[in-house]
Each structure stands twice: as C-alpha cells, then as structure tokens.
Short mmCIF file of C-alpha atoms in Angstrom, two decimals:
data_model
loop_
_atom_site.label_atom_id
_atom_site.label_comp_id
_atom_site.label_asym_id
_atom_site.label_seq_id
_atom_site.Cartn_x
_atom_site.Cartn_y
_atom_site.Cartn_z
CA UNK A 1 210.65 74.82 136.80
CA UNK A 2 207.94 76.44 134.72
CA UNK A 3 209.79 78.62 132.18
CA UNK A 4 213.20 78.58 130.49
CA UNK A 5 214.23 81.80 128.76
CA UNK A 6 216.86 81.20 126.06
CA UNK A 7 218.95 84.24 125.14
CA UNK A 8 221.54 83.88 122.33
CA UNK A 9 224.41 86.33 122.85
CA UNK A 10 226.73 87.65 120.16
CA UNK A 11 228.48 91.03 120.43
CA UNK A 12 225.63 92.85 122.17
CA UNK A 13 227.41 94.17 125.25
CA UNK A 14 225.61 97.54 125.07
CA UNK A 15 222.16 95.92 125.27
CA UNK A 16 222.64 92.68 127.20
CA UNK A 17 222.12 93.86 130.77
CA UNK A 18 218.89 95.66 129.84
CA UNK A 19 217.64 92.46 128.19
CA UNK A 20 218.49 90.16 131.09
CA UNK A 21 217.16 92.52 133.75
CA UNK A 22 213.79 92.57 131.97
CA UNK A 23 213.60 88.82 132.63
CA UNK A 24 214.96 88.45 136.16
CA UNK A 25 212.82 91.42 137.23
CA UNK A 26 209.60 89.54 136.38
CA UNK A 27 207.04 89.09 139.14
CA UNK A 28 206.88 85.44 138.05
CA UNK A 29 210.02 83.89 139.53
CA UNK A 30 209.83 80.17 138.70
CA UNK A 31 212.15 80.55 135.74
CA UNK A 32 215.69 80.09 134.52
CA UNK A 33 217.72 82.14 132.04
CA UNK A 34 219.97 80.22 129.65
CA UNK A 35 222.40 82.55 127.90
CA UNK A 36 224.41 81.07 125.03
CA UNK A 37 227.50 83.13 124.28
CA UNK A 38 228.07 82.37 120.61
CA UNK A 39 231.74 83.31 120.42
CA UNK A 40 231.36 87.02 121.26
CA UNK A 41 234.47 89.19 120.89
CA UNK A 42 233.23 92.45 122.48
CA UNK A 43 233.08 91.38 126.12
CA UNK A 44 229.47 90.15 125.97
CA UNK A 45 230.51 86.73 127.25
CA UNK A 46 232.25 88.20 130.28
CA UNK A 47 229.25 90.41 131.01
CA UNK A 48 226.99 87.36 130.80
CA UNK A 49 229.16 85.59 133.39
CA UNK A 50 228.98 88.65 135.62
CA UNK A 51 225.19 88.73 135.40
CA UNK A 52 225.05 85.03 136.25
CA UNK A 53 227.01 85.63 139.43
CA UNK A 54 224.29 88.05 140.55
CA UNK A 55 221.36 85.64 140.13
CA UNK A 56 221.43 81.88 140.61
CA UNK A 57 218.67 81.44 138.01
CA UNK A 58 221.05 82.51 135.23
CA UNK A 59 223.28 79.99 133.47
CA UNK A 60 225.79 80.80 130.74
CA UNK A 61 227.04 78.46 128.04
CA UNK A 62 230.03 79.50 125.93
CA UNK A 63 230.57 78.07 122.46
CA UNK A 64 232.45 78.85 119.25
CA UNK A 65 230.53 81.09 116.86
CA UNK A 66 227.94 79.05 115.00
CA UNK A 67 225.21 81.61 114.31
CA UNK A 68 221.82 82.33 115.81
CA UNK A 69 220.30 78.93 115.01
CA UNK A 70 223.14 77.02 116.63
CA UNK A 71 222.92 79.23 119.74
CA UNK A 72 219.17 78.76 120.08
CA UNK A 73 219.47 75.01 119.56
CA UNK A 74 222.13 74.81 122.28
CA UNK A 75 219.93 76.83 124.63
CA UNK A 76 216.99 74.51 123.98
CA UNK A 77 219.19 71.49 124.73
CA UNK A 78 220.18 73.07 128.05
CA UNK A 79 216.67 74.21 129.01
CA UNK A 80 214.78 72.43 131.80
CA UNK A 81 211.48 74.34 132.01
CA UNK A 82 208.03 73.18 131.07
CA UNK A 83 207.86 76.10 128.63
CA UNK A 84 210.65 77.73 126.65
CA UNK A 85 210.74 81.33 125.41
CA UNK A 86 213.35 82.77 123.05
CA UNK A 87 214.48 86.36 123.62
CA UNK A 88 216.96 88.20 121.40
CA UNK A 89 219.71 89.83 123.43
CA UNK A 90 219.23 93.34 121.98
CA UNK A 91 215.49 93.31 122.80
CA UNK A 92 213.62 93.28 126.12
CA UNK A 93 210.36 92.37 127.82
CA UNK A 94 208.31 95.48 128.56
CA UNK A 95 205.99 94.39 131.39
CA UNK A 96 207.34 93.13 134.71
CA UNK A 97 204.16 91.10 135.27
CA UNK A 98 204.07 89.81 131.69
CA UNK A 99 204.95 86.17 132.34
CA UNK A 100 202.63 86.01 135.32
CA UNK A 101 199.76 87.40 133.27
CA UNK A 102 200.33 85.05 130.35
CA UNK A 103 200.55 81.94 132.48
CA UNK A 104 197.60 82.80 134.68
CA UNK A 105 195.23 83.52 131.80
CA UNK A 106 196.15 80.78 129.34
CA UNK A 107 194.41 77.59 128.33
CA UNK A 108 195.63 74.79 130.64
CA UNK A 109 198.46 72.84 129.01
CA UNK A 110 198.49 75.04 125.88
CA UNK A 111 201.19 74.04 123.40
CA UNK A 112 201.72 77.66 122.34
CA UNK A 113 201.04 80.94 124.14
CA UNK A 114 201.24 83.97 121.84
CA UNK A 115 201.64 87.62 122.83
CA UNK A 116 202.15 90.95 121.08
CA UNK A 117 205.31 92.77 120.13
CA UNK A 118 205.95 96.49 120.32
CA UNK A 119 208.20 97.87 117.55
CA UNK A 120 210.68 100.38 118.97
CA UNK A 121 212.22 102.81 116.50
CA UNK A 122 214.78 105.57 116.79
CA UNK A 123 213.94 108.12 119.47
CA UNK A 124 212.07 105.45 121.47
CA UNK A 125 209.07 105.70 119.14
CA UNK A 126 206.88 102.72 120.10
CA UNK A 127 204.31 101.12 117.82
CA UNK A 128 202.35 98.14 119.21
CA UNK A 129 201.33 95.42 116.79
CA UNK A 130 197.64 95.18 115.94
CA UNK A 131 195.44 93.32 118.40
CA UNK A 132 194.50 89.73 117.75
CA UNK A 133 190.79 88.95 117.52
CA UNK A 134 191.10 86.74 120.57
CA UNK A 135 187.39 85.92 120.78
CA UNK A 136 187.32 84.74 117.18
CA UNK A 137 190.48 82.67 117.65
CA UNK A 138 188.95 80.95 120.68
CA UNK A 139 186.01 79.82 118.56
CA UNK A 140 188.16 78.16 115.90
CA UNK A 141 188.23 74.38 115.85
CA UNK A 142 191.93 73.71 116.41
CA UNK A 143 195.47 75.05 116.03
CA UNK A 144 195.45 74.37 112.28
CA UNK A 145 192.35 76.53 111.83
CA UNK A 146 194.07 79.25 113.88
CA UNK A 147 197.16 79.04 111.66
CA UNK A 148 195.09 79.41 108.48
CA UNK A 149 193.23 82.37 109.98
CA UNK A 150 196.45 84.12 111.02
CA UNK A 151 197.94 83.70 107.55
CA UNK A 152 194.82 85.05 105.84
CA UNK A 153 194.76 88.10 108.14
CA UNK A 154 198.53 88.69 107.88
CA UNK A 155 198.95 88.18 111.62
CA UNK A 156 201.10 85.08 111.46
CA UNK A 157 204.45 86.26 112.83
CA UNK A 158 207.06 83.58 112.34
CA UNK A 159 209.52 84.95 114.91
CA UNK A 160 210.28 82.50 117.70
CA UNK A 161 210.43 85.43 120.11
CA UNK A 162 206.68 86.12 120.12
CA UNK A 163 205.64 82.72 121.51
CA UNK A 164 205.94 80.70 124.67
CA UNK A 165 206.24 77.05 123.60
CA UNK A 166 205.82 73.81 125.52
CA UNK A 167 209.36 72.46 125.54
CA UNK A 168 208.38 68.84 124.95
CA UNK A 169 206.55 69.84 121.76
CA UNK A 170 209.95 70.92 120.42
CA UNK A 171 212.08 68.10 121.81
CA UNK A 172 209.66 65.23 121.13
CA UNK A 173 209.25 66.30 117.49
CA UNK A 174 212.86 67.30 116.83
CA UNK A 175 211.91 70.90 116.03
CA UNK A 176 215.22 72.77 115.74
CA UNK A 177 216.38 75.90 113.98
CA UNK A 178 218.12 75.17 110.64
CA UNK A 179 221.82 75.98 110.96
CA UNK A 180 223.42 77.99 108.17
CA UNK A 181 220.30 79.88 107.08
CA UNK A 182 219.10 83.38 107.79
CA UNK A 183 215.34 83.74 108.21
CA UNK A 184 215.68 80.55 110.24
CA UNK A 185 212.42 81.22 112.06
CA UNK A 186 210.35 80.45 108.95
CA UNK A 187 210.96 76.71 108.75
CA UNK A 188 211.03 76.42 112.55
CA UNK A 189 207.63 78.07 112.94
CA UNK A 190 206.02 76.11 110.10
CA UNK A 191 207.26 72.85 111.59
CA UNK A 192 206.03 73.97 115.01
CA UNK A 193 202.50 74.69 113.76
CA UNK A 194 202.41 71.28 112.06
CA UNK A 195 202.59 69.71 115.52
CA UNK A 196 200.70 72.19 117.75
CA UNK A 197 197.30 71.21 119.08
CA UNK A 198 196.22 73.79 121.68
CA UNK A 199 197.02 77.49 121.53
CA UNK A 200 196.33 80.62 123.58
CA UNK A 201 196.50 84.22 122.34
CA UNK A 202 196.81 87.40 124.40
CA UNK A 203 196.86 91.07 123.43
CA UNK A 204 199.63 91.71 125.92
CA UNK A 205 202.22 94.21 124.56
CA UNK A 206 205.04 92.24 126.10
CA UNK A 207 207.94 92.00 123.65
CA UNK A 208 210.01 95.12 122.96
CA UNK A 209 211.49 94.68 119.47
CA UNK A 210 214.24 97.21 118.77
CA UNK A 211 214.95 98.13 115.15
CA UNK A 212 218.68 98.64 114.82
CA UNK A 213 220.69 99.03 111.63
CA UNK A 214 223.23 96.41 112.74
CA UNK A 215 220.73 93.72 113.77
CA UNK A 216 220.26 90.55 111.72
CA UNK A 217 216.59 91.27 111.08
CA UNK A 218 217.20 94.72 109.59
CA UNK A 219 220.34 93.93 107.58
CA UNK A 220 219.30 92.81 104.10
CA UNK A 221 221.59 90.81 101.86
CA UNK A 222 221.46 88.18 99.16
CA UNK A 223 221.83 85.56 101.95
CA UNK A 224 218.20 86.13 102.85
CA UNK A 225 217.09 85.37 99.29
CA UNK A 226 219.30 82.28 99.08
CA UNK A 227 217.96 81.02 102.41
CA UNK A 228 214.37 81.58 101.32
CA UNK A 229 215.13 79.82 98.04
CA UNK A 230 216.02 76.77 100.16
CA UNK A 231 212.97 77.26 102.40
CA UNK A 232 210.61 77.58 99.42
CA UNK A 233 212.00 74.42 97.83
CA UNK A 234 211.76 72.44 101.06
CA UNK A 235 208.15 73.37 101.89
CA UNK A 236 206.94 73.14 98.29
CA UNK A 237 208.25 69.58 98.33
CA UNK A 238 206.65 68.90 101.73
CA UNK A 239 203.31 70.22 100.50
CA UNK A 240 203.47 68.03 97.39
CA UNK A 241 203.44 65.04 99.75
CA UNK A 242 201.56 64.70 103.02
CA UNK A 243 201.49 68.07 104.73
CA UNK A 244 199.15 69.45 107.38
CA UNK A 245 197.44 72.67 106.26
CA UNK A 246 198.99 72.70 102.79
CA UNK A 247 197.03 75.68 101.44
CA UNK A 248 197.80 77.86 104.45
CA UNK A 249 201.52 77.03 104.28
CA UNK A 250 201.71 77.87 100.59
CA UNK A 251 199.75 81.08 101.23
CA UNK A 252 202.28 82.03 103.89
CA UNK A 253 205.17 81.33 101.54
CA UNK A 254 203.43 83.65 99.06
CA UNK A 255 203.43 86.33 101.77
CA UNK A 256 207.19 85.86 102.18
CA UNK A 257 207.65 86.17 98.40
CA UNK A 258 205.83 89.52 98.53
CA UNK A 259 208.00 90.69 101.43
CA UNK A 260 211.16 89.82 99.50
CA UNK A 261 209.78 91.76 96.55
CA UNK A 262 209.35 94.84 98.72
CA UNK A 263 212.85 94.52 100.16
CA UNK A 264 214.64 93.98 96.84
CA UNK A 265 215.50 97.68 96.53
CA UNK A 266 217.71 97.49 99.67
CA UNK A 267 220.14 95.02 98.08
CA UNK A 268 223.51 95.91 96.63
CA UNK A 269 223.44 96.43 92.88
CA UNK A 270 225.63 93.36 92.39
CA UNK A 271 223.07 91.20 94.24
CA UNK A 272 219.86 92.32 92.60
CA UNK A 273 219.96 90.12 89.48
CA UNK A 274 220.41 86.93 91.52
CA UNK A 275 217.52 87.95 93.78
CA UNK A 276 215.28 88.50 90.74
CA UNK A 277 216.18 85.02 89.47
CA UNK A 278 215.20 83.48 92.83
CA UNK A 279 211.90 85.35 92.90
CA UNK A 280 211.15 84.36 89.30
CA UNK A 281 211.91 80.73 90.14
CA UNK A 282 209.22 80.73 92.81
CA UNK A 283 206.66 83.17 91.36
CA UNK A 284 204.09 80.35 91.09
CA UNK A 285 203.69 80.64 94.87
CA UNK A 286 201.66 83.78 94.20
CA UNK A 287 198.85 81.53 92.93
CA UNK A 288 198.22 80.66 96.57
CA UNK A 289 198.15 84.27 97.82
CA UNK A 290 195.34 84.65 100.35
CA UNK A 291 195.64 88.33 101.22
CA UNK A 292 194.71 91.46 99.25
CA UNK A 293 198.40 92.50 99.15
CA UNK A 294 199.41 89.10 97.81
CA UNK A 295 196.73 89.08 95.14
CA UNK A 296 197.65 92.62 94.04
CA UNK A 297 201.28 91.55 93.76
CA UNK A 298 200.30 88.51 91.67
CA UNK A 299 198.42 90.75 89.26
CA UNK A 300 201.36 93.14 89.14
CA UNK A 301 203.74 90.32 88.21
CA UNK A 302 201.45 89.35 85.32
CA UNK A 303 201.43 92.95 84.08
CA UNK A 304 205.05 94.04 84.62
CA UNK A 305 207.07 90.90 85.31
CA UNK A 306 209.11 90.15 88.42
CA UNK A 307 211.69 92.91 87.87
CA UNK A 308 209.07 95.56 87.19
CA UNK A 309 207.11 94.45 90.26
CA UNK A 310 210.12 94.79 92.57
CA UNK A 311 210.73 98.30 91.26
CA UNK A 312 207.15 99.37 91.99
CA UNK A 313 207.07 97.64 95.39
CA UNK A 314 210.38 99.21 96.38
CA UNK A 315 209.14 102.69 95.55
CA UNK A 316 205.99 102.11 97.58
CA UNK A 317 208.06 100.79 100.52
CA UNK A 318 210.28 103.89 100.61
CA UNK A 319 207.34 106.32 100.48
CA UNK A 320 205.40 104.40 103.13
CA UNK A 321 208.40 104.20 105.47
CA UNK A 322 209.01 107.94 105.11
CA UNK A 323 205.38 108.78 105.86
CA UNK A 324 205.26 106.50 108.90
CA UNK A 325 208.48 107.90 110.33
CA UNK A 326 209.99 104.48 111.05
CA UNK A 327 213.66 105.33 111.46
CA UNK A 328 216.24 102.72 112.48
CA UNK A 329 218.63 103.52 115.32
#
C-alpha cells in the first residue's frame, strides 16, 4: 500500500475517534492505520479495538507503557506502506483530500513530503503556520541546502507529525525515536535530514495541532532540559567528527537553546537552578546562531548572563502570549 499512518495511543479516549476518523475519511484510500496502544488505562485501547472492527484498514497493537518513542518505533516496525506518517492521537487532519493532494503534487519518489500545521487554541481559535517559500525551496540544490535554509528562516519544524517520510529511508538507516527522552523528535529529525536526498514542500494547512494543557508538548518540566542536555552533547560530538551540514545543525541547536531560555519561567522553582546549569553548560551553541532572535539572545547572555537572560525572555514570552490570545484548552 502507499501510506501507513502510525498513531500512538495513551489515555486519549476523548480525542481518539476524531483523530482516526480524520484519516479513514480521506479521499485517498490506499492506506493503513497502525494504532499502538501504549498501556492506556482510560479505555483508549478498547476504543481503538472498536474502531478497528469498523474498518479493515485499521490495525491495533497493544503493549506495556513505554512512552511515545517506543510506541512510534513499534508502529514503524508494523507499518507496510511506501510512506509513513505519524499522527498524534489528540490531533487530527483537517482536509479530507489532504493525502490525495500531497501525493498527486509531489516530486516523484520524494524522500520527504512536508505540509503545514494549523495551531488550534482554546475556543477553536485557528492559526495556520506561515507559508513556505516553495518556489525558492525548489531552486535549492539538494535536501541539505533546504535544511540550512529552513533553519536560517526558523521554519525547520522538528515534529515528526508534519512530514510524510519514505519508510525505507527510516528502516534502511535505522532512524528510530530515542526511548526515554522527551523532545524525542529533535534527534530523530536531525538524523532523518542527514539521510534525505529529495524533498517536496506544500503550503497545505493539513495538520490540526491542538494545544492542550495535559499534552506532552505543552507540559514543561526539568525532563525537557535533561533530554536536551543529552541531545546537545550527542550532536555536538557528532559535529566534531564527520557530520553532514554541521553549521546548520549547530544553528538549529542554538535555536533550541533559545526556546529553552524562553520556557524557563514555566518550570517549578525547585527545577530552575538545574535548568540554568544546563543552559550555561551549552551556551557556546549561541555562537552558531543564524537567526536575528538567536543573535539577540547571544548578545543578551553576554550582557546579563544566562540567568538574567531567562528572566528577560520569560517576561517577553508572557507579554507576547497575552497579546496574541493563545490560550491552552
């Protein structure tokens, strides 16, 4: 078949049917849905089985709780399609003809097919991501030039959910999600772009990304800083040896450093000192900053130190969020 859709499932009973229906309702039908119930305790696993009985294209795998990475890796192992797409079980696809459009308009045999997300906030407030400059991207020499361009324009989104990926690119190169880390998409996506050769980009507002207080992506804790400490160390070491697109990777890590600086104010008081230590340990990454925001942050660190910088960035974050009206459900 053409497409495998991998949906990790963990305690999302209230959202799961909406998610799955957005896939099986696609006008493109040559697909399978692989749901991996990661030890749910709220009835999500039973609901997944019920949905599978309604549509022969749906398969459900049940396993003990191992986290998002383990669930995605299991789904990839079970997938049989030429392409694989990851979809979080509390999100949905917004266009019923989305898959058909993406596949009909893409470069033949593209390794990666990228599309746009739509952020969905409380009250169903929808904010589409900025358009890609598709014409400019098409003129770039190869996937590595595209990666560097996306990093420099702050349009490199590391989430696995915003890409359709040729399955053999993942399996042939052993590209898996690191188990035990949060922000697992960072290393996965960097490894993926090391191997990609042909890419296609579309300004199709396809992925509905719901911001919920209980979701992994909106729940901040010291685990995120510890995971990124590991990620920084790994990729700094990789880039000190042979590494494709070294400067762009380090520039992207600098972007992550800045993001962690902005989010520091959301941590518990007992966690903040450890987070500052981690940021201070990796502040040299800011030397590779390739965006105006990154360069401003680097100058701020020189003037006020890491702790002072996180205080200023946190204040800016709160004011900006209030003005934009981005409220989490």
